[in-house]
Each structure stands twice: as C-alpha cells, then as structure tokens.
Short mmCIF file of C-alpha atoms and ligand atoms in Angstrom, two decimals:
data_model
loop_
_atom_site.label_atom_id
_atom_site.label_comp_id
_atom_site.label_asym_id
_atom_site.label_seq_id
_atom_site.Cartn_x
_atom_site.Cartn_y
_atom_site.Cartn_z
CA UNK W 1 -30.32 23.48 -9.15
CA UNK W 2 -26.87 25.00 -9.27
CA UNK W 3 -26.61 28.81 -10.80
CA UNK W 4 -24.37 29.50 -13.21
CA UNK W 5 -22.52 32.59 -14.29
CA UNK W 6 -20.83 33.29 -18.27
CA UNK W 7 -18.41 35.87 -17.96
CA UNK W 8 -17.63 38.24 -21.13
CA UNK W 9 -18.51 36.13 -23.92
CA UNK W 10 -19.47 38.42 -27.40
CA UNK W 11 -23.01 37.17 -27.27
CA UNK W 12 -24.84 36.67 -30.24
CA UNK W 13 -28.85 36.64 -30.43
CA UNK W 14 -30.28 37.06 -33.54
CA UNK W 15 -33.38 36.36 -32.17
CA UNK W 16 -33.11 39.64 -30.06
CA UNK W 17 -30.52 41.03 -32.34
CA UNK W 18 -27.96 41.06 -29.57
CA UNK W 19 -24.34 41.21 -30.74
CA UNK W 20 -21.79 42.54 -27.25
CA UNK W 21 -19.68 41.41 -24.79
CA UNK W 22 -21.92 40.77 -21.96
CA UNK W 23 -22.26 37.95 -19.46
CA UNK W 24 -25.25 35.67 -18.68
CA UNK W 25 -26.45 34.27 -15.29
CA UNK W 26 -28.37 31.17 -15.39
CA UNK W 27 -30.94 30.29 -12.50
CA UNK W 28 -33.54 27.22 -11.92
CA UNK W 29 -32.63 26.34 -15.69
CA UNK W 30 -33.55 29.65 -17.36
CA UNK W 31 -31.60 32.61 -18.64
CA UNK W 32 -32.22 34.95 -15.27
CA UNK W 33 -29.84 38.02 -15.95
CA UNK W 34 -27.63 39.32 -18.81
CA UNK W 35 -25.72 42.15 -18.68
CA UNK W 36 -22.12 44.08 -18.34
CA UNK W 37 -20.27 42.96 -14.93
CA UNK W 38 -23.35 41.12 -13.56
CA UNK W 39 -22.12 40.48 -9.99
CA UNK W 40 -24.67 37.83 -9.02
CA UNK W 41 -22.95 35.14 -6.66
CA UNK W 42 -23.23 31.83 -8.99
CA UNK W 43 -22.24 28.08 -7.86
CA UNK W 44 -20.15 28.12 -11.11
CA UNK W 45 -18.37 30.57 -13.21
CA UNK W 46 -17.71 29.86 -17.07
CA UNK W 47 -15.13 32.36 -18.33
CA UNK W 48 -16.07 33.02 -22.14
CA UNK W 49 -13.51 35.86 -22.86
CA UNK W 50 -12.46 35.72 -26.43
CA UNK W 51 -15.35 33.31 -27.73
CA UNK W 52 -18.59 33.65 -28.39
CA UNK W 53 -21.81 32.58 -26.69
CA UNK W 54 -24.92 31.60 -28.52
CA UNK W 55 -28.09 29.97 -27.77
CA UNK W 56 -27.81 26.45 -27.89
CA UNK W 57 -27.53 24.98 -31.41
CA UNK W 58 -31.05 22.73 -32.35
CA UNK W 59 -30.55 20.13 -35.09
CA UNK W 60 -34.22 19.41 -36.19
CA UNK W 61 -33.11 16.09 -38.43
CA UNK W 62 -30.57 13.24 -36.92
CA UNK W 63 -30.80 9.57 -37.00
CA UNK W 64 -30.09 7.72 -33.98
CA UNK W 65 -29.96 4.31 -34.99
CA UNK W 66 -31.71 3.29 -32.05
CA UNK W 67 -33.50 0.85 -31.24
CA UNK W 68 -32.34 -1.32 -34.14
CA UNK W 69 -28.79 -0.44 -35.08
CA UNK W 70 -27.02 0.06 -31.78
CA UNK W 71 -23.89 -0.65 -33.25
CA UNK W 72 -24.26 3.04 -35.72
CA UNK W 73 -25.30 4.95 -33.11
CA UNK W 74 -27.18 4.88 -29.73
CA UNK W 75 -29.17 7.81 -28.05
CA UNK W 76 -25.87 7.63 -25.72
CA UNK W 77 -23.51 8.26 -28.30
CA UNK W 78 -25.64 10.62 -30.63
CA UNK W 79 -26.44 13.10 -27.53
CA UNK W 80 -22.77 13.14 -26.63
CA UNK W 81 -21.97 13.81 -30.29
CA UNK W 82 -24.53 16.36 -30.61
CA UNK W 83 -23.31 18.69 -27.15
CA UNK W 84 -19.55 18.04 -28.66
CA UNK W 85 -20.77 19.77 -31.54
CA UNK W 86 -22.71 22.74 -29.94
CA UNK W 87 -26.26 21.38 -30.25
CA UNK W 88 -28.67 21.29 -27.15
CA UNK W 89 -31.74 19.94 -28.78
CA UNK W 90 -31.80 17.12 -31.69
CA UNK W 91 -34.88 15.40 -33.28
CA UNK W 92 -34.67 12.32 -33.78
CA UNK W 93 -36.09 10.63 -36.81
CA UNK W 94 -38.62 8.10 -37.02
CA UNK W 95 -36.99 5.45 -38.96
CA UNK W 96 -35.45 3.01 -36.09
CA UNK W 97 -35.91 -0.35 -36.04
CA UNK W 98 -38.77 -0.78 -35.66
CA UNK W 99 -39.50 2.81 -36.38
CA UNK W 100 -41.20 5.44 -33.42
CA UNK W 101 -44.80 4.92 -35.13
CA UNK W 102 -46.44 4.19 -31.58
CA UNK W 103 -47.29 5.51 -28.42
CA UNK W 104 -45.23 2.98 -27.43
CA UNK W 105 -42.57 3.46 -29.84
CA UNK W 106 -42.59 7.51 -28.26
CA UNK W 107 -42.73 5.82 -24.33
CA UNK W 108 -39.29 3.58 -25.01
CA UNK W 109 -37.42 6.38 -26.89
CA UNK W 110 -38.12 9.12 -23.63
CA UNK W 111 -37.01 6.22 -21.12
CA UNK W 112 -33.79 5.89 -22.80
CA UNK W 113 -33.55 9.83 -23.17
CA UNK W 114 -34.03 9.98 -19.35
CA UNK W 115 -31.42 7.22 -19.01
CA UNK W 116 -29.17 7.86 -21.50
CA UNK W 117 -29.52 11.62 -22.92
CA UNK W 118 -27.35 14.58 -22.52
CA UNK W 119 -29.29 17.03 -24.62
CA UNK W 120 -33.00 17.84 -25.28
CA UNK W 121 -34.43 14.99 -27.23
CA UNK W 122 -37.72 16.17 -29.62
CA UNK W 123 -38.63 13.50 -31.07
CA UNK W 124 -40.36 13.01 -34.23
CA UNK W 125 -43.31 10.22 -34.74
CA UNK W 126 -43.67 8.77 -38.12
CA UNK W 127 -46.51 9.80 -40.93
CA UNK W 128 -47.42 6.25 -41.55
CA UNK W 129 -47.54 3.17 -39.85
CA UNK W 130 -44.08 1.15 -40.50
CA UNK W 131 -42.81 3.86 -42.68
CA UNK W 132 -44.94 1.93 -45.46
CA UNK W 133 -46.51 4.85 -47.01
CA UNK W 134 -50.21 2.67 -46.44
CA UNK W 135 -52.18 3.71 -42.88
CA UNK W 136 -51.37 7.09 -40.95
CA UNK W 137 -50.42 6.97 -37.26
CA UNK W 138 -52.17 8.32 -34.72
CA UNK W 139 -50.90 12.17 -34.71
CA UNK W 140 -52.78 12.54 -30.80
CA UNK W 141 -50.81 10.04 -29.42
CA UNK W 142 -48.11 10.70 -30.74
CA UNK W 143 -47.70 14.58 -29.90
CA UNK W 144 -49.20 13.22 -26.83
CA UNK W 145 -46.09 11.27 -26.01
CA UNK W 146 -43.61 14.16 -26.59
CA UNK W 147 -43.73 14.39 -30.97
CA UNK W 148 -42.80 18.10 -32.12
CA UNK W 149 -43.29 16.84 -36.11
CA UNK W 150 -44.03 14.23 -38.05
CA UNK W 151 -41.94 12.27 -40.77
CA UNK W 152 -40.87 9.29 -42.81
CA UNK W 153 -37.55 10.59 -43.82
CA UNK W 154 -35.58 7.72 -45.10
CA UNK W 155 -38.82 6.33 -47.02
CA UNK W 156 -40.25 8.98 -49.34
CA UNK W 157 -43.90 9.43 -49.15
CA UNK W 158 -45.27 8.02 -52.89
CA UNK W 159 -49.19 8.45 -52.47
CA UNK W 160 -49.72 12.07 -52.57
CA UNK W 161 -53.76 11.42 -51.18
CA UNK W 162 -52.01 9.62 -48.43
CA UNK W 163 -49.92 13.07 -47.90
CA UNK W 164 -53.03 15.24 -48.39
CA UNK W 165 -54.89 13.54 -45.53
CA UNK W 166 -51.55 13.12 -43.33
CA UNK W 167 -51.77 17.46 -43.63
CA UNK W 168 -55.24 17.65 -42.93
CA UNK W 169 -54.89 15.56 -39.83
CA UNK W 170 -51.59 17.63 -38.54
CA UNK W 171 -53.34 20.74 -38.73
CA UNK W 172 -55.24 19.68 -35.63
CA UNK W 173 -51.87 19.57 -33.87
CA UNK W 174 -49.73 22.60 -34.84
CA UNK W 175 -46.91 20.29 -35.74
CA UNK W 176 -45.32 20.12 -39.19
CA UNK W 177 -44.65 17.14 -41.52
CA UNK W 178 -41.32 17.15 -42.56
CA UNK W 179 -40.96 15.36 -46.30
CA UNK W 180 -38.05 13.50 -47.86
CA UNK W 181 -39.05 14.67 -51.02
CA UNK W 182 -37.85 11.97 -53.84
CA UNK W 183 -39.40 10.51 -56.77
CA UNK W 184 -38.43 7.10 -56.57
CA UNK W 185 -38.87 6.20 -59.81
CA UNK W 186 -37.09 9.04 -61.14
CA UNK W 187 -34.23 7.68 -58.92
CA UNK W 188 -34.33 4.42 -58.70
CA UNK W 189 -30.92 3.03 -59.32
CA UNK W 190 -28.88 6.69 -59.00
CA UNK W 191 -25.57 6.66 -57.18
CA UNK W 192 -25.07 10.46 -57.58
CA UNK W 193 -26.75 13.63 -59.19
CA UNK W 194 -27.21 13.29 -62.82
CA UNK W 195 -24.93 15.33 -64.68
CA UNK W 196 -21.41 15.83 -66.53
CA UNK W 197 -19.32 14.38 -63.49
CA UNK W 198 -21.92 11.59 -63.23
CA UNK W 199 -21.08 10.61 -66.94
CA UNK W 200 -17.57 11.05 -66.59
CA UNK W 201 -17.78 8.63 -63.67
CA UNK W 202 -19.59 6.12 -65.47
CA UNK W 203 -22.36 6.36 -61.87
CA UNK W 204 -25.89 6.24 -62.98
CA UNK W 205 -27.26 9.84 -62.06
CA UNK W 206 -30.34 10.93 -60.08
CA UNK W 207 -32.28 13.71 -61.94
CA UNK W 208 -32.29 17.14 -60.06
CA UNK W 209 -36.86 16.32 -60.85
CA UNK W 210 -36.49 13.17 -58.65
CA UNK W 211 -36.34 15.39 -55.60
CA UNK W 212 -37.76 19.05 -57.23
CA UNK W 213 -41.19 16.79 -59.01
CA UNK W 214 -41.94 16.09 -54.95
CA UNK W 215 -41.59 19.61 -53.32
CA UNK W 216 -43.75 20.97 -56.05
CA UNK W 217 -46.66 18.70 -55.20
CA UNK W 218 -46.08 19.00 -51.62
CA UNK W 219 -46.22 23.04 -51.92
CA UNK W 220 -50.02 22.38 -53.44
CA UNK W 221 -51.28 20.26 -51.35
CA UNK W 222 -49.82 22.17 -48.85
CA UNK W 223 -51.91 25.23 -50.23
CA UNK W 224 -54.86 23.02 -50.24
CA UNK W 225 -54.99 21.49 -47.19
CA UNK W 226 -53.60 24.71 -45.46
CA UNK W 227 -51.47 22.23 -43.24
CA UNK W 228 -47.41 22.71 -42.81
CA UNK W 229 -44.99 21.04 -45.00
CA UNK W 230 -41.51 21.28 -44.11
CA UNK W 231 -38.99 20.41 -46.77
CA UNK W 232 -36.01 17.98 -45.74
CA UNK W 233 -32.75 18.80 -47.02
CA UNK W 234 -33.67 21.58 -50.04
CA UNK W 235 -30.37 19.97 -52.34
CA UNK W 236 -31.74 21.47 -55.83
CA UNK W 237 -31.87 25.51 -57.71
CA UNK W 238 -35.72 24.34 -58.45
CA UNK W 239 -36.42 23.61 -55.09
CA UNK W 240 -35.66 26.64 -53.29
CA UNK W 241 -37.35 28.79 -56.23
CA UNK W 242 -40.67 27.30 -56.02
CA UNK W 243 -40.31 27.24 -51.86
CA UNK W 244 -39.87 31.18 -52.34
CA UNK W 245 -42.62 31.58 -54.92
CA UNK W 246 -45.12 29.35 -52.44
CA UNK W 247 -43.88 31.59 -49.03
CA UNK W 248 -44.18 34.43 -50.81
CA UNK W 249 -47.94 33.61 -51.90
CA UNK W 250 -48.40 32.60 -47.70
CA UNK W 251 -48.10 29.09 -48.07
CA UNK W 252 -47.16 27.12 -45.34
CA UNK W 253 -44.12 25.52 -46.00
CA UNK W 254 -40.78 25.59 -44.97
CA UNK W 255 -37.07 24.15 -45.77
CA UNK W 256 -34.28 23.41 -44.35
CA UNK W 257 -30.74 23.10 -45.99
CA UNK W 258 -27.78 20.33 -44.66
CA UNK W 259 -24.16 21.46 -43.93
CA UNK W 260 -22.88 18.81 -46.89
CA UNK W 261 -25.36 20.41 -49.49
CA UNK W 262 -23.77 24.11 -48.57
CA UNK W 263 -20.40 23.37 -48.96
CA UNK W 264 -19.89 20.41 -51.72
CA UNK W 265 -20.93 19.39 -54.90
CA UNK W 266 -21.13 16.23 -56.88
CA UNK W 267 -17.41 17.34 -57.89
CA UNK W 268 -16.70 15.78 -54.60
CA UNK W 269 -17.64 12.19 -56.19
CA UNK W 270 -14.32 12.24 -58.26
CA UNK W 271 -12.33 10.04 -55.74
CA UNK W 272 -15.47 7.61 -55.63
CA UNK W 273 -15.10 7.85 -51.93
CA UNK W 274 -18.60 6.75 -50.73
CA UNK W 275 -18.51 9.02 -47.92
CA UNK W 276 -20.06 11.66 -50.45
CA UNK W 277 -23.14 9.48 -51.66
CA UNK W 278 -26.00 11.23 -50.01
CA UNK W 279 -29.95 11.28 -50.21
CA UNK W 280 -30.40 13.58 -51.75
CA UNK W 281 -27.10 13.44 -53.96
CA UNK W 282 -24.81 16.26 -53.93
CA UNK W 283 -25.87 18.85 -56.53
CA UNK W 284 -24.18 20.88 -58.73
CA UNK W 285 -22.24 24.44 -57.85
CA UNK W 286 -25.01 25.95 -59.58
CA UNK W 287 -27.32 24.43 -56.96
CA UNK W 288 -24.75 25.23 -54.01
CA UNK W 289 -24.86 28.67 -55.07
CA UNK W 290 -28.99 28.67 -55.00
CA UNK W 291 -29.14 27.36 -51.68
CA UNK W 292 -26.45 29.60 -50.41
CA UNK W 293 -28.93 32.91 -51.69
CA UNK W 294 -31.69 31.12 -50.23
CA UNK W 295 -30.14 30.46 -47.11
CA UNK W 296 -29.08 34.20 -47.24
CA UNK W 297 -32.38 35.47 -48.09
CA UNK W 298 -34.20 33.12 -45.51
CA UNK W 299 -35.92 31.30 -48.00
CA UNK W 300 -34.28 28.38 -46.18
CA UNK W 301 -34.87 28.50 -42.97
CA UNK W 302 -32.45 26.34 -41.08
CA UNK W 303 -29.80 24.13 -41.05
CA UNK W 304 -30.20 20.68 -40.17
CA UNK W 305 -27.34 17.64 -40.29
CA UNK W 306 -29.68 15.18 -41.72
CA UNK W 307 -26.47 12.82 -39.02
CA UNK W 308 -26.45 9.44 -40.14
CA UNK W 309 -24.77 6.72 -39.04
CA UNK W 310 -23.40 3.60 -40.95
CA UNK W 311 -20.60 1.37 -40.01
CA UNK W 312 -17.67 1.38 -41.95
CA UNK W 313 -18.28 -1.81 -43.47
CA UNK W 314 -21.30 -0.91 -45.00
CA UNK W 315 -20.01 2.45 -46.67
CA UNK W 316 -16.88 0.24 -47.49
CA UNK W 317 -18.42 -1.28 -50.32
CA UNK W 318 -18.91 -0.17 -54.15
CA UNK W 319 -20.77 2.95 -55.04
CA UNK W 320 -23.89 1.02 -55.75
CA UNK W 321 -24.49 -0.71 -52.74
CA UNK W 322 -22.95 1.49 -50.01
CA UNK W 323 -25.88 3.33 -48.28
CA UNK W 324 -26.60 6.91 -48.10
CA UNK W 325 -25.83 9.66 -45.70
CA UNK W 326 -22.76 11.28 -43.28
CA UNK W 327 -22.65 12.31 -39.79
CA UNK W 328 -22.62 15.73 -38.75
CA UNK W 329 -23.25 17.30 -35.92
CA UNK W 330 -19.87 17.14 -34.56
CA UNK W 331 -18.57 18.75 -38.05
CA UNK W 332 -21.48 21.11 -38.40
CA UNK W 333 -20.59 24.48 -37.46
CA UNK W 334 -17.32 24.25 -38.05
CA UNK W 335 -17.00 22.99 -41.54
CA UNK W 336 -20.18 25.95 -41.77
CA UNK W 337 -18.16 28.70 -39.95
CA UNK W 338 -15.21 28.13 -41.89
CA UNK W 339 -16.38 27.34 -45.19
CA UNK W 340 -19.10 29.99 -45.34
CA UNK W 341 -18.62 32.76 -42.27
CA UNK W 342 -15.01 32.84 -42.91
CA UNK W 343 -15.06 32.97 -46.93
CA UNK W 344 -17.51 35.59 -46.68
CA UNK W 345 -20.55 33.90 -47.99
CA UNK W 346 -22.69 34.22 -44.96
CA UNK W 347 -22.71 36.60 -41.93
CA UNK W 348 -22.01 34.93 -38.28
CA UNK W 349 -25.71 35.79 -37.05
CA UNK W 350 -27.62 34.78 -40.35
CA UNK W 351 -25.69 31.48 -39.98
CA UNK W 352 -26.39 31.48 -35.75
CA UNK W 353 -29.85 32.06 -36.55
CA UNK W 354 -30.82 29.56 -38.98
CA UNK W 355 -29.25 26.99 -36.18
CA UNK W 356 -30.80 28.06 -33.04
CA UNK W 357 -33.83 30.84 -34.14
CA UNK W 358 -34.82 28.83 -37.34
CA UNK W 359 -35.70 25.56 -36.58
CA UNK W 360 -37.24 26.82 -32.83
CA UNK W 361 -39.93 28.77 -35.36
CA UNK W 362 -40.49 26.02 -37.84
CA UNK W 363 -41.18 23.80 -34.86
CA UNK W 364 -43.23 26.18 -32.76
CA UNK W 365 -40.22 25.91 -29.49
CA UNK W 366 -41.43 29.08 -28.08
CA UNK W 367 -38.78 28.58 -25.21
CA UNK W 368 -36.24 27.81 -27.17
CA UNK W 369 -33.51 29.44 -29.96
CA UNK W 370 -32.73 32.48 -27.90
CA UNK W 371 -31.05 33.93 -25.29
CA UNK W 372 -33.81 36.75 -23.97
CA UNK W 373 -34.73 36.67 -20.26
CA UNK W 374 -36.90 33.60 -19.39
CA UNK W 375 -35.78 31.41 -22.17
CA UNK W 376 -34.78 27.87 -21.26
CA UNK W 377 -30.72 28.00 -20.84
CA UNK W 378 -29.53 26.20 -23.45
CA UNK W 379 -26.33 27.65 -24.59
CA UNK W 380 -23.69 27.02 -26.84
CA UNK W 381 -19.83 28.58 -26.30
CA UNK W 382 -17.86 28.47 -29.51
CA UNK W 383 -13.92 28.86 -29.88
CA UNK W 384 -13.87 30.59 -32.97
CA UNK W 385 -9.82 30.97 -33.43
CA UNK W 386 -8.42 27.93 -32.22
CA UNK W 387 -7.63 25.59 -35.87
CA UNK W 388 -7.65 22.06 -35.81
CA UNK W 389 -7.75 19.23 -37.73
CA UNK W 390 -11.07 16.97 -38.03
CA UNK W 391 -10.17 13.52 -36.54
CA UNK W 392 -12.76 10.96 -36.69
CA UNK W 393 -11.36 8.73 -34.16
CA UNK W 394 -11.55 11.37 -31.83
CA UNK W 395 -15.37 11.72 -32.49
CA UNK W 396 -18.27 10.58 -29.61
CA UNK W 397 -20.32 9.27 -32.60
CA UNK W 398 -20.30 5.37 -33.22
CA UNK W 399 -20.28 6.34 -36.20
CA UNK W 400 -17.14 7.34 -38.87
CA UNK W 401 -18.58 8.54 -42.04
CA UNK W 402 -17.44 11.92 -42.56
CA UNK W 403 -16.17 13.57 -45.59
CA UNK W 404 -14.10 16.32 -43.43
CA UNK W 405 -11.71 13.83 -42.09
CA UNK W 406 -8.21 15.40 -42.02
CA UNK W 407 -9.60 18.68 -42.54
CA UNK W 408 -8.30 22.25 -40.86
CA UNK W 409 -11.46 23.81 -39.38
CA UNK W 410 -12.21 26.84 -36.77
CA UNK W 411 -15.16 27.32 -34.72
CA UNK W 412 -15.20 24.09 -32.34
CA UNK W 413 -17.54 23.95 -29.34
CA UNK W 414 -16.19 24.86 -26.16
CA UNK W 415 -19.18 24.54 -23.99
CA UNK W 416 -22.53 23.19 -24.51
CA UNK W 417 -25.30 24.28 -21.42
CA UNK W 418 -28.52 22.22 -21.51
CA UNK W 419 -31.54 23.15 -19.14
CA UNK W 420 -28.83 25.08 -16.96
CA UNK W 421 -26.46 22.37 -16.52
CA UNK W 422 -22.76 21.97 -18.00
CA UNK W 423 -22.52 18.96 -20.35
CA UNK W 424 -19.76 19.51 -22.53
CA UNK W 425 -16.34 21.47 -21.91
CA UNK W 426 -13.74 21.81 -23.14
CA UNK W 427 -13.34 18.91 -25.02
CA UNK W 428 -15.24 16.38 -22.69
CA UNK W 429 -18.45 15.41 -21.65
CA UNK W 430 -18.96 16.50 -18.07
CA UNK W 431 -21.72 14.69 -16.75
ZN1 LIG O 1 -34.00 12.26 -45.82
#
C-alpha cells in the first residue's frame, strides 16, 4: 500500500490533546510517524500548510436509502457525500427497504460497501424484526455480520418491555441501542414543535414530552437492565437534563446532538419552507441554548447528521404531508464551524472531538477517532479560511434537502484519508 506524507498541517487531537503544526506519515494504513520535519520518503506528499488536520470525521447516524430508495440516495452517492464533507466512517441506519434486520440484510449492505464505498461503512442492524416494534432480531448475527449498534430510528420503539429485553440481550454484545425517542401519540399529527411560532403558523405542534416522556423511560430501564442506551438526536432542555442527572448517577446512556438542532430553531418554520420539518422538530432557542451547554459540558457526546434523503418532490408538498429530515454531512462542519467555532459558542477541539473522539467511545472504535501512533489513518484536512457559498447542485448527495442553500460558510473539507488512501481532494473524489 502506498505511504503517505502530511506536511505542516496545525493538527488537532483532542483525543491526545494535540494542538501544533506537525506532519503525519501514514504506512500499511495506520498513522506510523508524527512529528516536526519528518523526512520519511513517502509515495505521496499532501501539503496541509495553513489548514488543519484532524482525525477523520465519524457520523454515527445517516440514512442511505439503500436498498429501497435508490433514487434518495445510494451507498455510492452517500459515501462520496460523506468524504466531501470530512467524514471517514458513517453508520448507516437500519430502516432501508426492506430494512438491515438479517444476516442477510448485513451480507448485501457489505457487498455493496466493497463495491460501491469510499469510506468506512458501520453499519447498524435493526432492534426488531421489520422495524415493527413486535420480535427482536438476532443481536449475534447481526454483530456477527459487521453491526457496531442497534436501532429502529425512523420507527420509535412503543413497547417499553420490548426495549427492556432488546437491553438485556445487547449487553451480551457490547454494542449500544440507539433510540428515536418519540411518543407517538403525543405527536401524532405535529408538523413542528409546539409553541408560540407553531400557533402563529396555524401548524399543529409536537409537545417538547413527545420526545423528553421517551428518554426518561429509556434512562430507567437503562438503569435496570444495566444495558447502553444511546439517545438519537437530544432536540429538547428536558432531555439533556435528565441525560446529565442519569450519567452523573453512572448510568449507561449516552446522546448525541444533530448539526440542525445546534444552530436553528422552530423560528426557522416562518417561511413554511419544508426543508426545516424535522424528527424531532426544531425546538425552541431556549432548547438550542441547552444543548449548546450540554454539548459544551459533554453531556452530549457527539454530533451526528441524522442525513436524510428525500426527493424534491416529496418535500415539495404541504407542511403536512412532506416527510421529515435534511441532509448533512456535506453541510456539517461547516455550517458547525461557522455558526458555533466562529461565533464563539464552542471551542475548535470540543467541537473536533465530539465528531471524531465522541462517537469512536460511544461505539467502542478503539482504532478509531484519533490521530496517536497505531491508529487506523483516517484523516480529515479542513480549509478553515476559504468562504463559500452552499450550492446544492454542486452536492455528491442524490439528495437536495438542505436548509443552508445559498449560505456563506468556512471550514470546507479539503482532504478526506480513509484506511491510508486519498479519497477526496480538493474538491473531487479521487478514486
Ligand atoms: Zn430518528
């Protein structure tokens, strides 16, 4: 395998709490060397003067749309999306059509990685058989077949005995479940977050409970069953305060936070544009402002897209029926380095390491989120200077459902490294 050689970059490894100008020889797919005016010969030389180098970004919740809905997204396009935007491993979610419930289901999807993939896929096998909430798949096979978690996201988990057993059985496999947590009967019908703006609109509103009611009873049986919950996209001020009362009695449980529930707010609905309707529903800036401590604190302890694809013509339809969710990963740390780093709401290694460190702990990648000696080399270059305007044409997604479009953003991806090898630079996908 060719070497490669990253010439004075500012790395930044929270994970080792490395912050300098330093370069970084890769070897047989691991991080060999790092140090000042390494003079190792390398097959190829990346010059990251002026930018910085991180580990490679890990997105622990996308939807790839495939198989099912090749025509949102495919693992082609999604990988190529993901390096543009920095990220060198993504987890895909369970609910395809039909959804990665099977052995089999977990055989197809790392055929078409091999084919197809230009980042790390980790996939994710579903709780329950169908995503119906009724039987529980077989956790062995699963993690067997290459699962690093287990989830229904996109169908909430009603039957909290169902749950209970689901964490008993996961235990065995040191592999969390990760829980869309929503009430649907406290949201059945909602178009947005329940709330002054929601009445203004005239769009029935989702109580903040729908989604809070859930992470409470996952935190007990969580406590119970002493298996790991992880909480999907934390969009509420309740959720993050009981997820810091239950880690701080040594519960096992988790939370992640999505780029979209950092930086808007169901102010955003004004212009009924339905690329703001979300799952959860875009909270309030009271909530913004509790998930932005949390995510300062490290009460939340990633960030995670929650990428998902729908065609235009399906969010091109009234408020009610258009379907939930944005893509993201090619927005990600951008919209988060300018919105947060740059405002001064958030450090540049707090928000690294909830990107690369974070999710590598929650998901037990012990080779993974850093940039020590020995770790696999997956690394990220960022531009963080260069402005430019978001342009969804432009985007390797199938997809076009982004808020940002037209937006002036720094901090694009200049490189993405995965395993050792160049796959993104510069703007295009190199392999
Ligand atoms: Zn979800």
């Amino acid at each position: 395998m060719p070497t490669l050689l990253i010439r004075n970059g500012r790395v930044i490894d929270p994970a080792t709490q490395r912050d300098e100008v330093i370069d970084i020889f890769i070897q047989d797919g691991k991080i060999a060397d790092i140090g000042v005016g390494l003079q190792h010969f390398a097959d190829a030389t990346i010059d990251a003067t002026g930018k910085i180098v991180t580990p490679g970004l890990i997105d622990m919740h996308v939807h790839l749309r495939e198989p099912g809905r090749e025509d949102k997204e495919t693992i082609f396009s999604g990988t190529r999306a993901a390096a543009a935007g920095g990220f060198t491993s993504i987890c895909p979610m369970a609910n395809t059509e039909p959804p990665c419930d099977s052995a089999q289901g977990m055989q197809f999807l790392r055929a078409r990685s091999q084919e197809h993939s230009v980042v790390n896929i980790l996939p994710i096998g579903a709780v329950t058989r169908g995503l119906k909430g009724e039987a529980i798949t077989e956790f062995g096979d699963l993690v067997y077949y290459g699962a690093v978690a287990f989830s229904d996201d996109g169908h909430p988990i009603m039957n909290a005995e169902l749950l209970r057993r689901a964490l008993e059985y996961t235990s065995m496999f040191n592999a969390p479940i990760l829980d869309h947590c929503e009430d649907l009967n406290l949201s059945e019908g909602g178009q947005m977050r329940a709330g002054a703006v929601a009445y203004r609109l005239g769009l029935k509103g989702i109580p903040a409970a729908a989604n809070s009611c859930q992470v409470a009873r996952d935190i007990v049986l969580a406590e119970e069953t002493g298996g790991h919950i992880h909480i999907c996209h934390t969009s509420v001020r309740a959720e993050v305060e009981y997820i810091a009362v239950a880690k701080a009695k040594g519960i096992k449980v988790t939370c992640e936070a999505t780029p979209h529930h950092l930086t808007l707010t169901d102010a955003c609905m004004e212009g009924y544009n339905t690329n703001y309707k979300m799952s959860p529903p875009l909270g309030s800036e009271d909530d913004r402002q509790a998930l932005l401590d949390a995510l300062r604190s490290g009460v939340v302890d990633c960030i995670a897209t929650d990428h998902a694809p729908h065609s235009a013509m399906e969010k091109d339809r009234v408020m009610a029926e258009a379907p939930n969710g944005i893509i993201g990963m090619e927005t990600a740390f951008p919209v988060l380095y300018t919105d947060l780093v740059l405002k001064n709401e958030i450090g540049l290694p707090t928000l690294i390491e909830r990107m690369t460190a974070g999710p590598a702990r929650v998901l037990h990648l012990a080779k993974k989120g850093s940039l020590a000696l020995g770790k696999d080399a997956d690394v990220s270059i960022f531009d963080l200077d260069t402005e430019y305007t978001v342009n969804p044409d432009k985007f390797f997604s199938r997809s076009r459902n982004c808020p940002w479009a037209g937006k002036k953003l720094q901090g694009k991806a200049f490189a993405t490294i995965v395993g050792g090898k160049t796959v993104f630079l510069n703007g295009e996908i190199v392999v």
